[in-house]
Structure formats: C-alpha cells, structure tokens
Coordinates of C-alpha atoms in Angstrom, one line a residue:
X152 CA 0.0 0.0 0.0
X153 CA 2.9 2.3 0.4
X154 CA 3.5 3.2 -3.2
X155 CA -0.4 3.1 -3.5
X156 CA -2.0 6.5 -4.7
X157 CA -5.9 7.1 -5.3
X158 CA -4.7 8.2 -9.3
X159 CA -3.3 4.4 -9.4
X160 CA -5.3 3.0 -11.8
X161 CA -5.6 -0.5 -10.3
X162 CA -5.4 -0.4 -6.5
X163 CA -2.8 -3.8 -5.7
X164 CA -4.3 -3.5 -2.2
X165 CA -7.0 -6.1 -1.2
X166 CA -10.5 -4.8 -1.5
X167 CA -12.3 -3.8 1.7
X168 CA -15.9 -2.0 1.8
X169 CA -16.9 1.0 3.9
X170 CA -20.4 2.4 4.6
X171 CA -20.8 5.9 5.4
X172 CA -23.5 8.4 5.4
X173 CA -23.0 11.9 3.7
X174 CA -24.9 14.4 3.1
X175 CA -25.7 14.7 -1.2
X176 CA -28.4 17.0 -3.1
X177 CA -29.9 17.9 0.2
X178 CA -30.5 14.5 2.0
X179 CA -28.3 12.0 3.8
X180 CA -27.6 9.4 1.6
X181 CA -26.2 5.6 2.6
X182 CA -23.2 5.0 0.4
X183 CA -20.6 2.8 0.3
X184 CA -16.5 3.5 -0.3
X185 CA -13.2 1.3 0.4
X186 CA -9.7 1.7 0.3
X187 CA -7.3 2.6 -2.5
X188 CA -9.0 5.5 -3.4
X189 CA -9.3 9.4 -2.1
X190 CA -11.3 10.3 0.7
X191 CA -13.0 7.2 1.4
X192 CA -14.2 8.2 5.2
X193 CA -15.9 11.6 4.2
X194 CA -16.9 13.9 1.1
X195 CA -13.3 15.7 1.2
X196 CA -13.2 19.4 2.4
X197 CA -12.7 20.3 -1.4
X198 CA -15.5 18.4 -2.8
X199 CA -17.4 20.0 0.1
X200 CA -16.5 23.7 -0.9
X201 CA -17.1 23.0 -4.7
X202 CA -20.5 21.7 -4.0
X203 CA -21.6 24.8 -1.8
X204 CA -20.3 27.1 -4.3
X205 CA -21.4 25.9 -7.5
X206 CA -24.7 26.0 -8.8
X207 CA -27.4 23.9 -9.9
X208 CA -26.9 21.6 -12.4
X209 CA -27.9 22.4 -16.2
X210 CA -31.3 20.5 -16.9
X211 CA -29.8 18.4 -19.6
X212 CA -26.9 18.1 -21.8
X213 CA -23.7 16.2 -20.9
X214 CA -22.5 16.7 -17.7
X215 CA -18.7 15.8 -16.6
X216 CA -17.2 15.4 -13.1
X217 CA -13.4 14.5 -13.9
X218 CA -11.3 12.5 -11.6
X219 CA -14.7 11.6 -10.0
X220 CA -13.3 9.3 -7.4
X221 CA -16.6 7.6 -5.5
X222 CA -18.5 10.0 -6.9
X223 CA -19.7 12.6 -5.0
X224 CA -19.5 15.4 -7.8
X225 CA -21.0 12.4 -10.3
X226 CA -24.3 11.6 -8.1
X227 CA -24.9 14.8 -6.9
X228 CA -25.0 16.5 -10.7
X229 CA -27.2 12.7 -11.4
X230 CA -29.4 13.4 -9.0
X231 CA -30.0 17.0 -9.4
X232 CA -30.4 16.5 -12.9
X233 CA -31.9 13.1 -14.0
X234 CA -32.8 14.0 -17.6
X235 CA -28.6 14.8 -17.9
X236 CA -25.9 12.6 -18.9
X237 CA -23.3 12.5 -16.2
X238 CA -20.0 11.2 -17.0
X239 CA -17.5 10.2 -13.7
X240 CA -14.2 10.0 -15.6
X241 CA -11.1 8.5 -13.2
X242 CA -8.4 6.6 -14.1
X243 CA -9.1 4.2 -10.9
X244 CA -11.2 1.3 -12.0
X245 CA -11.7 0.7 -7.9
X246 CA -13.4 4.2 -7.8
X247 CA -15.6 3.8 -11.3
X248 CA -16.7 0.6 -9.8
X249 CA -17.7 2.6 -6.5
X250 CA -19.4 5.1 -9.0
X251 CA -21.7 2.6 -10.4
X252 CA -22.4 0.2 -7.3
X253 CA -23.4 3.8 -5.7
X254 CA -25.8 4.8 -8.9
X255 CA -27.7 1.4 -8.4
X256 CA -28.0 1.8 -4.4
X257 CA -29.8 5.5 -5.4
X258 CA -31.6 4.1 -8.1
X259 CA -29.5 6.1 -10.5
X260 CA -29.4 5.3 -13.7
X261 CA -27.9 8.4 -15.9
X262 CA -24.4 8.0 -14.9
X263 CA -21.7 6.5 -17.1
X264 CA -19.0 5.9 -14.9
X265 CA -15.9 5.4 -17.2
X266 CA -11.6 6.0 -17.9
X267 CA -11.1 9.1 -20.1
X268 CA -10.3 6.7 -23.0
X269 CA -14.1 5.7 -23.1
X270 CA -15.8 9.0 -23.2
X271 CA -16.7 9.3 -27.3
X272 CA -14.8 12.1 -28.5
X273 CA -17.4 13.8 -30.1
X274 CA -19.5 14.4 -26.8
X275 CA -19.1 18.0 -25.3
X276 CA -20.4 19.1 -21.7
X277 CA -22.6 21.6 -20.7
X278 CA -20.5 21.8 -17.3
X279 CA -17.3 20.4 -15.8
X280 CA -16.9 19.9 -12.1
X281 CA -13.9 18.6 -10.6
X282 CA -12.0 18.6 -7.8
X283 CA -8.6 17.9 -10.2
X284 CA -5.6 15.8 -9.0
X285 CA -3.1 18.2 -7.8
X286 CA -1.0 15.7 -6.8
X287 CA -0.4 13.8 -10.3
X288 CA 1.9 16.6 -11.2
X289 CA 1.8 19.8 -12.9
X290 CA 2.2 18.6 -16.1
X291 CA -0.3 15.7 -15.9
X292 CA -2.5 18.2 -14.5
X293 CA -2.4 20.7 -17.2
X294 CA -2.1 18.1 -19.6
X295 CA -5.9 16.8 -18.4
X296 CA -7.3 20.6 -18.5
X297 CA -6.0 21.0 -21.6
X298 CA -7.8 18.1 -23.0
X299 CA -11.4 18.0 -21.1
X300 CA -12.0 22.1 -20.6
X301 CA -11.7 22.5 -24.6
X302 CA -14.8 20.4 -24.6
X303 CA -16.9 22.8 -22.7
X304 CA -20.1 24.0 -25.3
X305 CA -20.6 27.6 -26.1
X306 CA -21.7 29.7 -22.9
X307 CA -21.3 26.5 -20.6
X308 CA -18.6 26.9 -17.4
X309 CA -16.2 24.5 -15.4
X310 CA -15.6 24.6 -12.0
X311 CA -12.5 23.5 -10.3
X312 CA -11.6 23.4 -6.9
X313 CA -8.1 23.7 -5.9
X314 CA -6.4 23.9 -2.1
X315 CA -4.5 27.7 -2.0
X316 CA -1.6 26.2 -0.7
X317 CA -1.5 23.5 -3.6
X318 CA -0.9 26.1 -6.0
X319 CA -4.7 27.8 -7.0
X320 CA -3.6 30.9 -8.0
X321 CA -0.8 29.8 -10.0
X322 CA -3.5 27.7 -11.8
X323 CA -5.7 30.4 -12.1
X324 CA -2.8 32.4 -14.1
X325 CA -1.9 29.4 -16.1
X326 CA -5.2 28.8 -17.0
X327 CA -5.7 32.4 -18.2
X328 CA -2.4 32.2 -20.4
X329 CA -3.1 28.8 -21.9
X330 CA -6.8 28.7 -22.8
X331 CA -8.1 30.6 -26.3
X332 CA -9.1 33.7 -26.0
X333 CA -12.9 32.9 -25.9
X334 CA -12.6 31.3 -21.9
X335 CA -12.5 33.1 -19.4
X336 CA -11.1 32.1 -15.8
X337 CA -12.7 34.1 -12.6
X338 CA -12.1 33.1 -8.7
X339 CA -15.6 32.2 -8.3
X340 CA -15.4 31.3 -4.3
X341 CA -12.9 31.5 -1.6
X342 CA -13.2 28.9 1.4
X343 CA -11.7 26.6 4.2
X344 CA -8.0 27.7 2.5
X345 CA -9.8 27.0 -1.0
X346 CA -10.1 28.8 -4.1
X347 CA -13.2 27.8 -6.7
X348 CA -12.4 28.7 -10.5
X349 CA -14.9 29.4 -12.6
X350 CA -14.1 28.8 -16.5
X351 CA -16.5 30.1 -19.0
X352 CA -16.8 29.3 -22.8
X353 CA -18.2 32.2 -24.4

C-alpha cells in the first residue's frame, strides 16, 4: 500500500468495503467506499467547498465530473439532474466501480461511470466539475485541462476546486495564459483555505 495512490489505476491493495452516510443533493444518503482511493471516510473538504459554491446543475446536456473518485460530484450532478448525462471519468477502476455500485443503491441510472479513454470524442459538456488531482503533477495536471476544458459547449462553465496552498492561484494564471481567448477564468469562491475557479466558454 505504500506506493499506492488514489490516481493508481488499479489499486494492488485487497478490497475492503466502507459504509458511510453523507450528506448529497440535500439529504443523507447511505453510500458505500473502500480503500485505495481518495477520501474514502468523508466527502473531502474540497469536494465539500465545490458543491456549496457551484450552482445547480444544467437541466440536460452532458454533464462531466473529472477525476470523480466515489463520486460525490457524479451523483450529486445525477441526481440533481436526472434527464442529464453525467459522466465520472477516473483513471481508478476501484473508484468507477464505487461510481456505479453507488448509482444502483440510489436508483441512478444516468451516470456512465468510465476512464477518459471511453468518453466518445465527439460528446461535449454543458458543465465540468472537478475537484482535479493536484498531486499527479503539474504537467499531468495541465495536460488533463487542456484536453477536457476545450470540450466545454458555447456559454457553458467549469468549476474547479483547488487547495490555495496546492498552487490555486498559480493555476488560475496558467489557466488564463493557456486557454483561447474565448474562456474566461474568474475566482468564483474562496473557502476553508480553497479557491473555486470558474471557466466560462463564451
């Protein structure tokens, strides 16, 4: 388990189940996690801030949480908006198979929990939440952005949460120097020591 990360894409350790009871779309909900991925005790203090600070879901559309881990991002944006597409994208089997035995225990059944290779490339989103990995690395990290928030349609936004002390404002300038000139990148929220990033397609 030592050289075991949550961005390993097939967890060596052996599988153990946890039940826990978080709070999503405005009830407590009855969900289960396990090791080998992030935050399995809790919805993580980022998560937490991106949810409170983001608003509803569109109606319809594709809707993408990347790096969705167990899902919290992926079933919240399902069940806020069940006519939607939702797409959890991880590179952790473990936590895609979490995703979907979590969408059948809430009777969920507009999520396609999947690895970024699976995602058609034609399909564009209507919004992007994420709580990125930082800690893959810069350039993994900017590599990702550069290839999901391109997909964003016309007058649709991202929203990333990012830790202050992880490097936020750095990623807000990168962002702002990388991306064409029709996005725009805006600190949308400031909480708990972190920032929320707004990027709009205009």
């Amino acid at each position: 388990m030592a050289n075991e990360h949550y961005f390993s894409e097939t967890p060596e350790s052996e599988l153990i189940f946890r039940q826990i009871r978080v709070p999503l779309a405005g009830e407590m909900r009855d969900l289960t996690t396990s090791n080998g991925i992030f935050s399995p005790e809790r919805i993580d203090v980022g998560t937490s801030v991106l949810l409170a600070n983001t608003p509803p879901a569109p109606p319809g559309g594709n809707l993408l949480d990347l790096g969705c881990g167990w899902g919290p991002i992926a079933l919240t944006l399902a069940l806020e908006s069940p006519r939607a597409t939702v797409w959890a994208v991880d590179v952790n089997e473990r936590a895609l198979q979490l995703v979907r035995l979590n969408a059948e225990k809430l009777g969920i059944t507009n999520i396609n929990a999947c690895k970024p290779a699976d995602v058609p490339a034609d399909v564009q989103f209507t919004t992007i939440r994420s709580n990125p990995p930082i800690r893959v690395g810069k350039d993994e990290l900017h590599s990702m952005l550069e290839m999901w928030l391109p997909r964003l349609e016309p007058e649709s936004d991202a929203w990333l949460v990012v830790q202050r002390n992880l490097g936020s404002d750095s990623l807000h300038r990168w962002l702002e120097g990388t991306l064409p000139a029709e996005f725009s990148v805006v600190r949308a929220a400031t909480n708990k020591g972190y920032r929320v990033l707004r990027v709009r397609r205009r």
